[in-house]
XYZ file of C-alpha atoms in Angstrom:
304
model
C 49.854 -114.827 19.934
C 49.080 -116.980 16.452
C 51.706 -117.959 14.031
C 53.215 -114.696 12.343
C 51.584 -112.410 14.974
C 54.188 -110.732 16.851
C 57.164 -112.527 18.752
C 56.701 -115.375 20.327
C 55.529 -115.456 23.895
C 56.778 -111.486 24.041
C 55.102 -109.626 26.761
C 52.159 -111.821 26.459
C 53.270 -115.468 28.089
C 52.473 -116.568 32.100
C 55.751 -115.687 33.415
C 54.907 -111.956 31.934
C 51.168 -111.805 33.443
C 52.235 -112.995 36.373
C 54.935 -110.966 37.217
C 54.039 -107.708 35.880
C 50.643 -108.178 37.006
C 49.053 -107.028 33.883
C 47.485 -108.856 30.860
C 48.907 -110.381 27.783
C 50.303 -108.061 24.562
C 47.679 -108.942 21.794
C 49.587 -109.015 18.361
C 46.004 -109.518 16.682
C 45.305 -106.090 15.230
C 41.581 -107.098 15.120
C 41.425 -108.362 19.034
C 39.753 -105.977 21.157
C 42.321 -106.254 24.369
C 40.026 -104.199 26.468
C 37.740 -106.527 28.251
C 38.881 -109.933 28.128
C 36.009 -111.879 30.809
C 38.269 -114.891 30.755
C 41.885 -115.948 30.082
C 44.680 -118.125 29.680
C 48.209 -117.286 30.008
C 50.411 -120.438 28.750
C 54.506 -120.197 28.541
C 56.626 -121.455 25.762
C 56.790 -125.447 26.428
C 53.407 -125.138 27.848
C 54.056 -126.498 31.246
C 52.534 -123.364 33.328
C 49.399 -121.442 33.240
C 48.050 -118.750 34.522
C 44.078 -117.277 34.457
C 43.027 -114.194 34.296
C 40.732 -111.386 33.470
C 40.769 -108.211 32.866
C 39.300 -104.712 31.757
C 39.907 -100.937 31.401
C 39.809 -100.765 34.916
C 39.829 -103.663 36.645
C 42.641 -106.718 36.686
C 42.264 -110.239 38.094
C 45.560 -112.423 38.435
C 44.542 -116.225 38.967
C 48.159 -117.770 39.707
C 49.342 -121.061 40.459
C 48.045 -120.595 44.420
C 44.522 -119.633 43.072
C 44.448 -122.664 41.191
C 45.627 -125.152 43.699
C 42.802 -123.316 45.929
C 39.739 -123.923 43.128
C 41.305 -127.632 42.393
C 41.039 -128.275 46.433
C 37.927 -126.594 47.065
C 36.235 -129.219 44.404
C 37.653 -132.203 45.509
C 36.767 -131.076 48.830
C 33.594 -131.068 47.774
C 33.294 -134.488 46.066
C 34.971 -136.084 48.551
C 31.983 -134.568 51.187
C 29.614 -137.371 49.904
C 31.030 -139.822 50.872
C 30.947 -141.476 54.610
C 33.762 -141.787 57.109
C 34.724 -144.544 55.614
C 36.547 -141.866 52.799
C 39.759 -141.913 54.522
C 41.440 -140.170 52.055
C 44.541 -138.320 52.027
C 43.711 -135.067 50.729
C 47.020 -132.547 50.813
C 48.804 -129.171 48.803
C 52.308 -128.987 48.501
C 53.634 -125.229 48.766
C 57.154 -123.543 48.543
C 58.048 -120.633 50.999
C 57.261 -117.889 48.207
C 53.220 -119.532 48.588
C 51.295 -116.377 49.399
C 50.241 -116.591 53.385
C 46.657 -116.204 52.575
C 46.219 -119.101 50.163
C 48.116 -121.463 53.156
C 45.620 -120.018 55.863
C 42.475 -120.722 53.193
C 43.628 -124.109 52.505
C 43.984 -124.812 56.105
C 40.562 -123.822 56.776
C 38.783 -126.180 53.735
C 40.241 -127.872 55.595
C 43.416 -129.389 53.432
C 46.512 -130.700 54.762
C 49.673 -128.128 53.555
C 53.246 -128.772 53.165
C 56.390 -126.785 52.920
C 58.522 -127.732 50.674
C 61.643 -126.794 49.160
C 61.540 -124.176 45.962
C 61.460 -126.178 42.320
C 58.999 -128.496 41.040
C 61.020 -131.648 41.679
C 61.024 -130.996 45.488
C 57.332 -130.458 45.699
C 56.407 -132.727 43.604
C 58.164 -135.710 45.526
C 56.353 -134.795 48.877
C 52.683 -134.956 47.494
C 53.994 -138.518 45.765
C 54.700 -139.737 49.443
C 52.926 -137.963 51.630
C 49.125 -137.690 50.105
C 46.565 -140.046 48.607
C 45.863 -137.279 46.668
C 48.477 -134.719 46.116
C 47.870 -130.854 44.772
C 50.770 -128.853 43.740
C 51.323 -125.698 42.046
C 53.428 -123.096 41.969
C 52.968 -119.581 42.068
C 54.092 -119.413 38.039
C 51.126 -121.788 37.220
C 53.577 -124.796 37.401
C 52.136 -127.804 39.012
C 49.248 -131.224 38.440
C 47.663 -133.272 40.417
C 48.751 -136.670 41.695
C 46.582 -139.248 42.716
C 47.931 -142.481 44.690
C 46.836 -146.431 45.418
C 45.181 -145.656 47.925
C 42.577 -143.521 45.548
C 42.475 -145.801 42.785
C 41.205 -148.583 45.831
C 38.991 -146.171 46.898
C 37.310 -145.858 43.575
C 37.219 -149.698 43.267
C 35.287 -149.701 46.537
C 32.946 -147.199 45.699
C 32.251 -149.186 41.877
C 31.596 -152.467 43.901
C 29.080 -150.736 46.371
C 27.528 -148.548 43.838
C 23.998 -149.166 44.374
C 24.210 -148.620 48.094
C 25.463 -144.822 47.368
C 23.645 -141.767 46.665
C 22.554 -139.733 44.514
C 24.861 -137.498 44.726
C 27.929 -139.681 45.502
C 27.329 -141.562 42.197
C 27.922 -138.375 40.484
C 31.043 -137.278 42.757
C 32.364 -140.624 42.100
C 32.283 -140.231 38.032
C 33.712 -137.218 38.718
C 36.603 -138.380 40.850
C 37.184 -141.541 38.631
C 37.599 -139.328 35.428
C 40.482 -137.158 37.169
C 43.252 -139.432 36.344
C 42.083 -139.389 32.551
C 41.916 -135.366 32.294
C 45.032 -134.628 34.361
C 48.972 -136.004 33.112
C 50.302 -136.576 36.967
C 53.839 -137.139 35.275
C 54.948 -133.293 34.869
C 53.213 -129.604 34.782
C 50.709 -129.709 31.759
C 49.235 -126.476 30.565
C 46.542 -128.211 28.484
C 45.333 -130.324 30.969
C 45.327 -127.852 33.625
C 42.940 -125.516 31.380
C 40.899 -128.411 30.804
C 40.490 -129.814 33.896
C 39.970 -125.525 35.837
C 37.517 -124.765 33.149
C 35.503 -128.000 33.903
C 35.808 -126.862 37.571
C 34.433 -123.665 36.605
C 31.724 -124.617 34.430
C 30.155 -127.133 37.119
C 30.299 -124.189 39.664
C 28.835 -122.087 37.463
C 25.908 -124.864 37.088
C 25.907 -124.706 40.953
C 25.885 -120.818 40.634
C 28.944 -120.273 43.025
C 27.331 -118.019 45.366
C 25.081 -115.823 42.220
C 27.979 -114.096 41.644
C 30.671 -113.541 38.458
C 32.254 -116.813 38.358
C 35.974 -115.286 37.828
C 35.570 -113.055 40.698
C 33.996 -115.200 42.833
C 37.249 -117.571 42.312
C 39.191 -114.870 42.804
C 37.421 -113.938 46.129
C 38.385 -117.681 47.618
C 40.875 -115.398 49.666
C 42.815 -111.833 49.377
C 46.694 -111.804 49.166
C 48.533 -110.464 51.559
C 50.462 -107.516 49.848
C 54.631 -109.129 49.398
C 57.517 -107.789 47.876
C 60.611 -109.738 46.186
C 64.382 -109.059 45.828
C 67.267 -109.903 45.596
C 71.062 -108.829 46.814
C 74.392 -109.433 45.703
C 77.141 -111.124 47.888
C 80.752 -112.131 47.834
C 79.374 -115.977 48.577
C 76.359 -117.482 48.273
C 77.159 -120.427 50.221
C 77.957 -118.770 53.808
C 73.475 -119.112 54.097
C 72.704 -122.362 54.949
C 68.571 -123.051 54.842
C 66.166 -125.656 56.814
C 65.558 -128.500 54.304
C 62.427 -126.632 53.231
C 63.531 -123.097 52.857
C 61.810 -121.370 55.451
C 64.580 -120.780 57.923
C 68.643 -119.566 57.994
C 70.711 -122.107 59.913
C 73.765 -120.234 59.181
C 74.558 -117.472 60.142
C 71.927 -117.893 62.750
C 71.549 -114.389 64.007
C 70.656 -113.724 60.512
C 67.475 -115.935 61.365
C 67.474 -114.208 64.697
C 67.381 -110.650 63.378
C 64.704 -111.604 60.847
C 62.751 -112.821 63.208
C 62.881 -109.907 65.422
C 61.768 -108.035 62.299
C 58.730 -110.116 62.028
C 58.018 -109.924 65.345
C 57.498 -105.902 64.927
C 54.919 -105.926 62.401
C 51.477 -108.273 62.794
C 50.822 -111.275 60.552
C 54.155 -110.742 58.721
C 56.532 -113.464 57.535
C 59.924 -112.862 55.724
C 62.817 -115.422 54.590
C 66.029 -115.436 52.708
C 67.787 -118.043 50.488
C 70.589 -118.029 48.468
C 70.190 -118.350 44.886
C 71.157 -121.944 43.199
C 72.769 -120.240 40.157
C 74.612 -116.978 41.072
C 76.041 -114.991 43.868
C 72.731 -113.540 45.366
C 70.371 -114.001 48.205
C 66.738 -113.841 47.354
C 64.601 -112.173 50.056
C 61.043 -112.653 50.437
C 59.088 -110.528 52.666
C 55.033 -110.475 53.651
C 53.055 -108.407 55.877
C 49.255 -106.941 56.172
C 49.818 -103.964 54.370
C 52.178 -102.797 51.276
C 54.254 -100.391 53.155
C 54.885 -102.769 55.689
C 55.970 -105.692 53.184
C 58.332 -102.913 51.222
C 59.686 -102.046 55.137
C 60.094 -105.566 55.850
C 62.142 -106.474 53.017
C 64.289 -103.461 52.887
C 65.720 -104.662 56.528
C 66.199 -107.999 55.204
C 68.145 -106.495 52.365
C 70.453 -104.444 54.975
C 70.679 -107.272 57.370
């Protein structure tokens, strides 16, 4: 919403589309909200972004696993023409509450993944040390790119054997050497993430991406796996005692036990718990092939 149309960021920011699952409040009286083909959810200090698109009946959430997905798939791609001698580093860093189906996708590119521990600091110090070039984003649209020394050498060695490359390697490597420039690697950027996606976007639509609608064909990358989140109160937070990235319950461990019993009922399903860092609750997170089984999932977590 403009200046003097409607509240700020009220039912209309990322954290709203993303969440509800539905698109932004237009404040505009003269903006037809109907059909919007493509969109940009940004939140109040502009630091997450979400895409989306949407009609009368039809809805297309592009969140912060969508876009790490699109921003792999094209370096993937650049990377591809170069020889063996591209030893690159090429990783994601993901929290627990990553959807299962983006992890499996980015596997398969294939793109190294790790698990880190929930909040942007945590995530963001793994792809600094582990990756030569380091994709994060959360599911709220928070996250950038980092690139390391090792890429900035490899461009240097790519500039100083230019004219033995091809065709197409001379344009992957302007590509890959503009990155840096487009993308702030210091903290989450809303600005430069919409620049840099919708660059990705327009050369795949060059490229056609498959003949298809481009939004939809992004969105198509992979399907969700249907997930539910809650949350319970408790007398002390502190008796749950996690695995340094969230995934598992040291303590009590037949909490872990029972959960994973749970899972062990119900195929491709995944559930965790972790106390919250601010009040007496335990957030539960619970995953599975279907919605019913996700919503049965979670309630045994919540009675456990």
């Amino acid at each position: 919403n403009a200046p003097g149309e409607g509240p700020l960021n009220e039912r209309c920011g990322s954290e709203f589309v993303q969440k509800q699952q539905q698109p932004p409040t237009w404040y505009n009286p003269n903006k037809d909200d109907n059909v919007v083909y493509y969109g940009a959810s940004l939140d109040g200090d502009a630091d997450r972004i979400v895409f989306f698109s949407s009609s009368p009946s039809n809805f297309i959430l592009l969140d912060g696993d969508k876009i790490a997905a699109l921003i792999c798939l094209f370096l993937r791609q650049q990377l591809s023409y170069f020889s063996d001698e591209c030893n690159l580093k090429l990783g994601v860093v993901q929290t627990a509450y990553a959807n299962g189906s983006s992890t499996k996708y980015l596997k398969e590119l294939p793109v190294e993944v790790r698990i880190a521990k929930t909040g942007v600091k945590h995530v963001h110090k793994v792809a600094h040390e582990e990756f030569d070039i380091g994709v994060y984003f959360e599911a709220n649209g928070h996250g950038t790119v980092l690139f390391g020394t090792n890429f900035y050498n490899f461009i240097d060695r790519c500039n100083a054997n230019a004219s033995s490359l091809s065709a197409d390697a001379t344009v992957a490597l302007t590509r890959l050497q503009l990155l840096p420039k487009i993308i702030n690697q210091a903290v989450g950027d809303a600005l430069s993430d919409l620049l840099f996606v919708d660059a990705i976007l327009q050369l795949q639509q060059q490229n056609k991406f498959d003949n298809g609608n481009i939004i939809e064909n992004w969105n198509s990358l992979y399907v969700d796996l249907p997930s539910k989140q809650c949350k319970v109160s408790v007398p002390d937070r502190t008796m749950i005692i996690m695995n340094d990235n969230e995934t598992a319950c040291l303590s009590p461990i037949e909490l872990q036990q029972d959960l994973d019993d749970a899972v062990t009922s119900l195929k491709g399903a995944r559930c965790f718990v972790r106390p919250s860092g601010t009040e007496n609750v335990v957030r539960v997170y619970a995953e599975a092939s279907t919605t019913e089984e996700a919503n049965e999932l979670a309630d045994i977590a919540v009675k456990l």
